[in-house]
Short mmCIF file of C-alpha atoms in Angstrom, two decimals:
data_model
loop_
_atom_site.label_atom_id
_atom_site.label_comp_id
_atom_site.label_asym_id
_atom_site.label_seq_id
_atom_site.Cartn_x
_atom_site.Cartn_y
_atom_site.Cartn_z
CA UNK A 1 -44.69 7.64 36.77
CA UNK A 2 -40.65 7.43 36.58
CA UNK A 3 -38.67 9.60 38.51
CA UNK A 4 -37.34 12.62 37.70
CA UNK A 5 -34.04 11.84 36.88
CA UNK A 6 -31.41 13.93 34.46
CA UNK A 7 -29.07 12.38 32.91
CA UNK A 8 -25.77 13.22 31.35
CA UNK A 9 -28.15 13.10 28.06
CA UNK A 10 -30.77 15.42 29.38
CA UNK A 11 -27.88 17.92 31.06
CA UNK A 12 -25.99 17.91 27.28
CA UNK A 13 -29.40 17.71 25.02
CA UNK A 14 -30.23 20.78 26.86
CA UNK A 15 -26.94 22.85 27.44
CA UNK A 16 -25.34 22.40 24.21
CA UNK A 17 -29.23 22.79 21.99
CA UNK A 18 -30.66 25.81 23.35
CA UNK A 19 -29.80 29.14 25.22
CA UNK A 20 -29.63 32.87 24.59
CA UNK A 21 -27.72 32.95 21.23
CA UNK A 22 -25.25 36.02 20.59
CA UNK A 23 -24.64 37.45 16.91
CA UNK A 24 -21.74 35.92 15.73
CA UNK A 25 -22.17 32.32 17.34
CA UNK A 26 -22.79 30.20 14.99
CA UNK A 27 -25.78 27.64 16.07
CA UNK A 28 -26.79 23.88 15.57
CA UNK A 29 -30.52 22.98 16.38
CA UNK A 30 -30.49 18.90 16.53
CA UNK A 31 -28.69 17.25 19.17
CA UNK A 32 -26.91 13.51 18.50
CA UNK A 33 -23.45 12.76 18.53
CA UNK A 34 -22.25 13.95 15.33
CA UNK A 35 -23.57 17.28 15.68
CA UNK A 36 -22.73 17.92 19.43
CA UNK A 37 -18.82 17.13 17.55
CA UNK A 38 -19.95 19.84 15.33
CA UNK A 39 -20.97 22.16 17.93
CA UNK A 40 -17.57 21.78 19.55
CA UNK A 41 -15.86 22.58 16.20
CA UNK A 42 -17.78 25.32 15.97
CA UNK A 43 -17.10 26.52 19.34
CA UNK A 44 -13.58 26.16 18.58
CA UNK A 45 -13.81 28.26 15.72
CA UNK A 46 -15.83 31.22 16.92
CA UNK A 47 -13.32 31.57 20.41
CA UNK A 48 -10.56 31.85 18.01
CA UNK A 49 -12.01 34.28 16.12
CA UNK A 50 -13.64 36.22 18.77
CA UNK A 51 -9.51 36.56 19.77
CA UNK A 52 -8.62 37.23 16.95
CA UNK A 53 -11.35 40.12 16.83
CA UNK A 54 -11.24 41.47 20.40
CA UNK A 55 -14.16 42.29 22.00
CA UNK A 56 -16.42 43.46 19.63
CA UNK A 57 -17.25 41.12 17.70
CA UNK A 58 -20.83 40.24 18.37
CA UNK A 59 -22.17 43.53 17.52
CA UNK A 60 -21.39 45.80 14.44
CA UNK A 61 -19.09 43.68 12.60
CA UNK A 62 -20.45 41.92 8.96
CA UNK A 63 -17.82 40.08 9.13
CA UNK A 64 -19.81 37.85 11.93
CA UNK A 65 -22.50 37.03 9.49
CA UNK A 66 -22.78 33.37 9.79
CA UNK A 67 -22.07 33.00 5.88
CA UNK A 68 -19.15 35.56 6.06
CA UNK A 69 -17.33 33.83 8.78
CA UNK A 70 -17.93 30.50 7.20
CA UNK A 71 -16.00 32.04 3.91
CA UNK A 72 -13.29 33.76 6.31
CA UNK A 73 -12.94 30.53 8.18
CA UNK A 74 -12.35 28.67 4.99
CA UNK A 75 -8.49 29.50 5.04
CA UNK A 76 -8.22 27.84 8.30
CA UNK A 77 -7.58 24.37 8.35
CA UNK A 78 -10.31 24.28 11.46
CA UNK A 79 -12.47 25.45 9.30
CA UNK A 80 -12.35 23.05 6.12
CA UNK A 81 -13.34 20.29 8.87
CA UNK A 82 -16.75 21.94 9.80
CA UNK A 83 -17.44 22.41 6.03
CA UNK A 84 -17.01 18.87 5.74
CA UNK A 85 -19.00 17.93 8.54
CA UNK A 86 -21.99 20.53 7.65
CA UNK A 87 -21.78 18.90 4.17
CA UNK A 88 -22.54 15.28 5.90
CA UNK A 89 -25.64 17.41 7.23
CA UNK A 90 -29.33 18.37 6.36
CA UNK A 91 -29.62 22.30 5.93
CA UNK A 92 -26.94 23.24 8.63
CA UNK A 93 -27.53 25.87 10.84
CA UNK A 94 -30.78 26.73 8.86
CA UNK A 95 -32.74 28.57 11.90
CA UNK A 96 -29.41 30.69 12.30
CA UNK A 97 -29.59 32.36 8.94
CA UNK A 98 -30.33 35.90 8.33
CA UNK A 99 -32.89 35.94 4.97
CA UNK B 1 -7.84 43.32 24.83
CA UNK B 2 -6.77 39.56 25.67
CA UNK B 3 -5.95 38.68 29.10
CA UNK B 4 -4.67 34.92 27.37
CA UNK B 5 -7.74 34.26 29.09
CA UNK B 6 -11.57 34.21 27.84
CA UNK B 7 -14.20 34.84 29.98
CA UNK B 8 -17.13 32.06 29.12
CA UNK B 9 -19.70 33.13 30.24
CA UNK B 10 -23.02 31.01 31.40
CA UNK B 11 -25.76 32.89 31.91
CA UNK B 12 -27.74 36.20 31.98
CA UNK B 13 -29.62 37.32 35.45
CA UNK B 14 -30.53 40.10 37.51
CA UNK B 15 -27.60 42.55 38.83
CA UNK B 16 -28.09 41.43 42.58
CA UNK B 17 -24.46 39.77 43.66
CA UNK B 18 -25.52 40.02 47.26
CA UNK B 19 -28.30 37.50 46.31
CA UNK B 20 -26.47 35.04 44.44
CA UNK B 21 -24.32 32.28 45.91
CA UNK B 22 -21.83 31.59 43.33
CA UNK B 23 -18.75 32.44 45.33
CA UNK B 24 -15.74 34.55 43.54
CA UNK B 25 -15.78 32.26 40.84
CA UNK B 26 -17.81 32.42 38.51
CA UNK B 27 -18.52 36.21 39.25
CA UNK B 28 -20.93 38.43 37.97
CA UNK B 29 -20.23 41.33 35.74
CA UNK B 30 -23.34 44.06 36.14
CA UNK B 31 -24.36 46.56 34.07
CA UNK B 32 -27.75 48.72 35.20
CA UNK B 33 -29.84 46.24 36.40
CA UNK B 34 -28.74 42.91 34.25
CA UNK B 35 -25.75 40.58 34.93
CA UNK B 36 -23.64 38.23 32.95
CA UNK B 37 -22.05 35.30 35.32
CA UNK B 38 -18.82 34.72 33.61
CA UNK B 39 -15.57 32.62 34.78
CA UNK B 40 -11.95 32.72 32.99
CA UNK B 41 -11.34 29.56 31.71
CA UNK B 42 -7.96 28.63 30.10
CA UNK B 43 -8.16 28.66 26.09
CA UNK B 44 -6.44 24.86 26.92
CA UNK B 45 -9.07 23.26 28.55
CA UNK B 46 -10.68 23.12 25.03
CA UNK B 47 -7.73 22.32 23.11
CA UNK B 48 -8.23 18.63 22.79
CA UNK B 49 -12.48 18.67 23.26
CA UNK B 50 -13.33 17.17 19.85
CA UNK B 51 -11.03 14.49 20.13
CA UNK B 52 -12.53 12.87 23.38
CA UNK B 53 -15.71 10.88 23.80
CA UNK B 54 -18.49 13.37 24.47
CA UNK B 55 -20.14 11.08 26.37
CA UNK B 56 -17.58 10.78 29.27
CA UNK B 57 -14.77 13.35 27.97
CA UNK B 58 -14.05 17.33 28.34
CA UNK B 59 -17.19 17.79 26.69
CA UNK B 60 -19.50 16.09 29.19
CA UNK B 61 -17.08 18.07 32.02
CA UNK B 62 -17.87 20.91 30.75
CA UNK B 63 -21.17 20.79 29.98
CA UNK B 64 -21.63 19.74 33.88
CA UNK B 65 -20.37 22.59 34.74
CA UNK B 66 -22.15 24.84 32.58
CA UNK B 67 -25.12 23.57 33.95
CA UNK B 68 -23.95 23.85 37.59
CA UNK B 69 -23.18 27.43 37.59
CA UNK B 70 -26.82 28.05 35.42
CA UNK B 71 -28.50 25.94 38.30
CA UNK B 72 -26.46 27.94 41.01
CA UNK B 73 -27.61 31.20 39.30
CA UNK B 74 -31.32 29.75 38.75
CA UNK B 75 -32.07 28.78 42.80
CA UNK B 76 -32.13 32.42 43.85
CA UNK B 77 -32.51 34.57 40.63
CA UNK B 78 -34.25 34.45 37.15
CA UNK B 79 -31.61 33.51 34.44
CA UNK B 80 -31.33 33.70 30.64
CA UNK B 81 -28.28 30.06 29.82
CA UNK B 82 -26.35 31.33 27.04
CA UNK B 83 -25.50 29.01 24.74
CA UNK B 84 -23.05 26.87 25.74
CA UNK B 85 -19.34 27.69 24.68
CA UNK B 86 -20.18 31.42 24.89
CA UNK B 87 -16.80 33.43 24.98
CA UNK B 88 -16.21 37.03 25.69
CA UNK B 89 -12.86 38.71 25.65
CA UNK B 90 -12.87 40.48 28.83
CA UNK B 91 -15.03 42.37 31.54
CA UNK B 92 -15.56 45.34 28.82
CA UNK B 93 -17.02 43.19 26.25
CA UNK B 94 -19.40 41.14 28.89
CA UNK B 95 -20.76 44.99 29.44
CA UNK B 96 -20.99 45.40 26.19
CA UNK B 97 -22.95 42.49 25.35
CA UNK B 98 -25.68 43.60 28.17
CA UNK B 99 -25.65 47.15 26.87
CA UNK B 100 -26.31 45.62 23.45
CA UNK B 101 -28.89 43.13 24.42
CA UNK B 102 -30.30 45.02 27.16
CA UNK B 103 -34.18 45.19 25.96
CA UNK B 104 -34.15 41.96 25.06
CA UNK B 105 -32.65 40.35 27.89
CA UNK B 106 -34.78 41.97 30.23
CA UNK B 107 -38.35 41.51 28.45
CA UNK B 108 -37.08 37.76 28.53
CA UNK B 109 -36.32 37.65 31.90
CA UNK B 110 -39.33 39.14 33.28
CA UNK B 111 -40.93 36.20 30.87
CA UNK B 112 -38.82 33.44 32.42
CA UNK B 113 -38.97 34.34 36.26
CA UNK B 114 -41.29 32.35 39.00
CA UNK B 115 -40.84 29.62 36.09
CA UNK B 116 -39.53 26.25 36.10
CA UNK B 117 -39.13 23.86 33.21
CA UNK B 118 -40.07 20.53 33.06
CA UNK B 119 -39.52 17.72 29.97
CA UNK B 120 -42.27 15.37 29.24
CA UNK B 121 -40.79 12.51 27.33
CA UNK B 122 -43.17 9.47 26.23
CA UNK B 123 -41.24 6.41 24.53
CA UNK B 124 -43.39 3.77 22.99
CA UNK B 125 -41.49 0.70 21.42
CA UNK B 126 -43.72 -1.34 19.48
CA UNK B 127 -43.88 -5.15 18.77
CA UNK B 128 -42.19 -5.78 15.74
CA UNK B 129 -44.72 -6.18 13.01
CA UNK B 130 -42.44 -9.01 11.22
CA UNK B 131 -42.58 -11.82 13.80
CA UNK B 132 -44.99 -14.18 12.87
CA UNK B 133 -47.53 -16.33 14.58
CA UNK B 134 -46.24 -19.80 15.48
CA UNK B 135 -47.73 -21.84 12.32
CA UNK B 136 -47.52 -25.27 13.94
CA UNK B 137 -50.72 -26.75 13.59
CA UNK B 138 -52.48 -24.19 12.08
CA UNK B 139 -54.46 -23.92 8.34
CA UNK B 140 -53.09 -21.58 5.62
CA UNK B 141 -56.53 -19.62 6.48
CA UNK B 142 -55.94 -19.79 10.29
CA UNK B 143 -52.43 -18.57 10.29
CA UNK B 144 -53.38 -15.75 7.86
CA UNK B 145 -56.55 -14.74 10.54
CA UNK B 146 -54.08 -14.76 13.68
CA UNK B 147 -51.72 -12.60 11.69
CA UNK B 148 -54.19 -10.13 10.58
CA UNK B 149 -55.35 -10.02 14.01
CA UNK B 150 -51.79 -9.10 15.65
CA UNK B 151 -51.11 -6.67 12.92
CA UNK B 152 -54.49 -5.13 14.07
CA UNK B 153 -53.95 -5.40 17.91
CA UNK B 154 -50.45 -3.50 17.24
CA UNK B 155 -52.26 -0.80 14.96
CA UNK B 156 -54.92 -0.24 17.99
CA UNK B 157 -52.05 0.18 20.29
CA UNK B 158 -50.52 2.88 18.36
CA UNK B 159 -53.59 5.05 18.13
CA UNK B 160 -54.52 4.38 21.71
CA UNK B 161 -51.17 5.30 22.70
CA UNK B 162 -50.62 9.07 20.29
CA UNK B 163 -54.82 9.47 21.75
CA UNK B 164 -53.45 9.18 25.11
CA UNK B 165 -50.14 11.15 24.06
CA UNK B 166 -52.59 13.46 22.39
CA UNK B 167 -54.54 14.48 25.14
CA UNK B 168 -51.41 14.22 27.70
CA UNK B 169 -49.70 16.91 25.90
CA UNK B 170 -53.28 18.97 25.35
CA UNK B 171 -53.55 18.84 29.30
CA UNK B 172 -50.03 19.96 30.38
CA UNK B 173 -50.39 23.00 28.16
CA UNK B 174 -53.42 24.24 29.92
CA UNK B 175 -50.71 24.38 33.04
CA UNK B 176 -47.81 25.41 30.86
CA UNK B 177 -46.70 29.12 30.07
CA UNK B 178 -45.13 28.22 26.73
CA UNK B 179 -44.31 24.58 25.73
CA UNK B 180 -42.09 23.78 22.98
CA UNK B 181 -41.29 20.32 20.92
CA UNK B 182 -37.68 18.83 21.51
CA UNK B 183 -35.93 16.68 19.07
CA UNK B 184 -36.83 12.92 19.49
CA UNK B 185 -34.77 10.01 19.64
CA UNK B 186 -35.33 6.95 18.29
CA UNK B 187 -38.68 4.92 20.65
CA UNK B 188 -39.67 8.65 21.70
CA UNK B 189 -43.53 9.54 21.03
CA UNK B 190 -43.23 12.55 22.53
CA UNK B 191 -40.50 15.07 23.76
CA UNK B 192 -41.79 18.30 25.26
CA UNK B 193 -39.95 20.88 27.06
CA UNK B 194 -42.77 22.92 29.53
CA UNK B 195 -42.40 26.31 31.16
CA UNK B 196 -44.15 25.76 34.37
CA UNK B 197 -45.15 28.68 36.70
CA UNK B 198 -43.95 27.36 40.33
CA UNK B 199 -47.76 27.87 41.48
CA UNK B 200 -49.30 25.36 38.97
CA UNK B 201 -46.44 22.55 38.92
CA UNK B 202 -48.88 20.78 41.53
CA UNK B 203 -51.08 20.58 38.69
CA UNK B 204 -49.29 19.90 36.01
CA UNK B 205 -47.41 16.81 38.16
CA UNK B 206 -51.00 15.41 39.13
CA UNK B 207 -51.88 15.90 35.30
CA UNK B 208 -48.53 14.09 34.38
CA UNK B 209 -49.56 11.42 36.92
CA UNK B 210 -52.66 10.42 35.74
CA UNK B 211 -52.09 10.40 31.92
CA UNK B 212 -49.44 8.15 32.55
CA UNK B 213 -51.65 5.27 34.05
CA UNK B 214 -53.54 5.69 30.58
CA UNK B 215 -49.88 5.32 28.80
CA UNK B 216 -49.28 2.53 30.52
CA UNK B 217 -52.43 0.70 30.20
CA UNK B 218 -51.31 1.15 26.27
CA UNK B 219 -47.87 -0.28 26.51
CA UNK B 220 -45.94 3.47 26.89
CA UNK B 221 -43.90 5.14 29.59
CA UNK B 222 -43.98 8.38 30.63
CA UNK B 223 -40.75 10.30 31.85
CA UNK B 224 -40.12 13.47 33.38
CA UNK B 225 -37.04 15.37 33.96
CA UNK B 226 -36.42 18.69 35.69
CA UNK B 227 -36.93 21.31 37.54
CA UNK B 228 -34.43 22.85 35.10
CA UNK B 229 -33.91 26.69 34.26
CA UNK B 230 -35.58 27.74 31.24
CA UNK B 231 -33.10 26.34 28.64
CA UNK B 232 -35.72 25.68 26.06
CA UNK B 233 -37.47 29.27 26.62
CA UNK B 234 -35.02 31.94 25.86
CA UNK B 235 -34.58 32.03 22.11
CA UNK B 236 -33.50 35.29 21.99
CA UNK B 237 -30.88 36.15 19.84
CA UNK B 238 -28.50 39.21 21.06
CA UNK B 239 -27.22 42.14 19.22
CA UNK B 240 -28.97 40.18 15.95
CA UNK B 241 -30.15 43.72 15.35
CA UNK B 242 -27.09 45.56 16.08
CA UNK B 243 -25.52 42.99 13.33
CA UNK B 244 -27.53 44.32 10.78
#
């Protein structure tokens, strides 16, 4: 059997794919390159908006919808970048949505 | 409101700071009996992170040390990760976000604790089925035979392999509290995250063990990697309900 041995590859596939997930994050399921870029956009994006918002913003705001802050967002110029990565992308975000 | 610095915080645990060894930083913010382990991190630090490599950049940095202070959490208490780049504005919203989660967090927690996970990965890389047999010598007839034959021995490989994979996985979740399929790379058969209870990992390595002579036999590898916390076992989503 090979040893047990984590990698930078295991340590990101797992810390940037899964975890408790707060309302208002916005979240990618697949891990390669392209998307952990993604992720970081994203990341980006929902810090400066959770400044922007102060400290509520993961509980009773609509606003944090994941399809409301994606059209809020869209003024930003931050913002027009995710769009076009998410557009390079199956379904984005898909698990994330509220139906 | 802002400090001009976030909080990120890394993980959910147990309000016990005289059991944890994290040191004044991170620090844990309590509220009843769950904490959040949160640092202040400078909004700078992730001013230039999609611009470096993410294999060897910011990213990977601070990923590391995401991990760390999960791990650090994780040798002495049950812990929920948060997703990575979570960022609260202050101690007042960290409370906030247990009071709103607070159900939730603990149910999960009580789920997670005395549990370890551990990834199974089996890669299998295949003989190309283009290269040909060496024709020198042979009959149209025989050349077509030897072919027919590789392509065969190649198809037989596969199946023993996913029948070994097959019963591998079947095995482990017999020892397994929850188990849960991980996106696969390119040459990966199989890439399982497992939620081990610390009693049975003795098992579930000697089950590990001896599937992977079987694997091998067949031309595949078997990997594990862990003990990690339970990063594939707390899909919980908080204050989803308080969002409406």
């Amino acid at each position: 059997m090979a040893a047990s041995s984590d990698s930078l590859a295991d340590i990101l596939e797992r810390v940037l794919d899964k975890g408790v997930v707060i309302a208002g994050d916005i979240g990618v399921s697949v891990v390669d390159v392209e998307l952990l870029t993604l992720r970081i956009r994203l990341f980006i994006a929902s810090a400066q908006t959770a400044r922007e918002m102060g400290m509520d913003w993961w509980t009773n705001d609509p606003f944090f919808a994941p399809n409301a802050a994606r059209a809020e967002l869209g003024t930003t110029d931050l913002a027009a970048r995710v769009a076009e990565l998410e557009a390079r992308l199956p379904a984005p975000g898909g698990r994330e949505e509220p139906r | 409101m802002s400090t001009g610095n976030w909080l990120c915080a890394y993980a959910i645990t147990r309000n016990r700071p005289s059991s944890l060894d994290i040191g004044p930083v991170p620090r844990l913010i309590g509220y009843r009996d769950l904490g959040v382990v949160v640092s202040e991190v400078a909004p700078a630090r992730f001013d230039r992170i999609d611009t470096l490599d993410p294999v060897d950049g910011t990213l990977a940095e601070l990923a590391r040390e995401h991990d760390a202070v999960v791990r650090a959490v994780f040798r002495s208490e049950p812990v929920l990760p948060l997703r990575f780049g979570t960022v609260l504005d202050g101690e007042d919203a960290a409370r906030r976000l247990l009071e709103a989660g607070y159900d939730q967090a603990r149910d999960c927690l009580d789920e997670v604790a005395g549990h370890r996970e551990w990834g199974v990965r089996i890669r299998h890389t295949e003989p190309a089925a283009t290269t040909r047999p060496d024709a020198t010598g042979l009959t149209g007839t025989q050349y077509l035979v030897r072919r027919r034959e590789r392509l065969k021995a190649i198809q037989r490989a596969r199946e023993d392999v996913a029948g070994a994979a097959g019963r591998l996985e079947k095995a482990l979740r017999r020892h397994a509290a929850d188990s849960l399929e991980r996106a696969r790379s390119h040459g990966v058969l199989a890439n399982t995250a497992y939620l081990v209870e610390t009693g049975r990992e003795a098992a579930f390595h000697a089950e590990v063990e001896w599937f992977a002579r079987e694997l091998s036999a067949a031309g595949a590898t078997v990997e594990t990697s862990g003990p990690w916390p339970p990063y594939s076992f707390t899909d919980v989503e908080l204050g989803a309900t308080a969002n409406g």
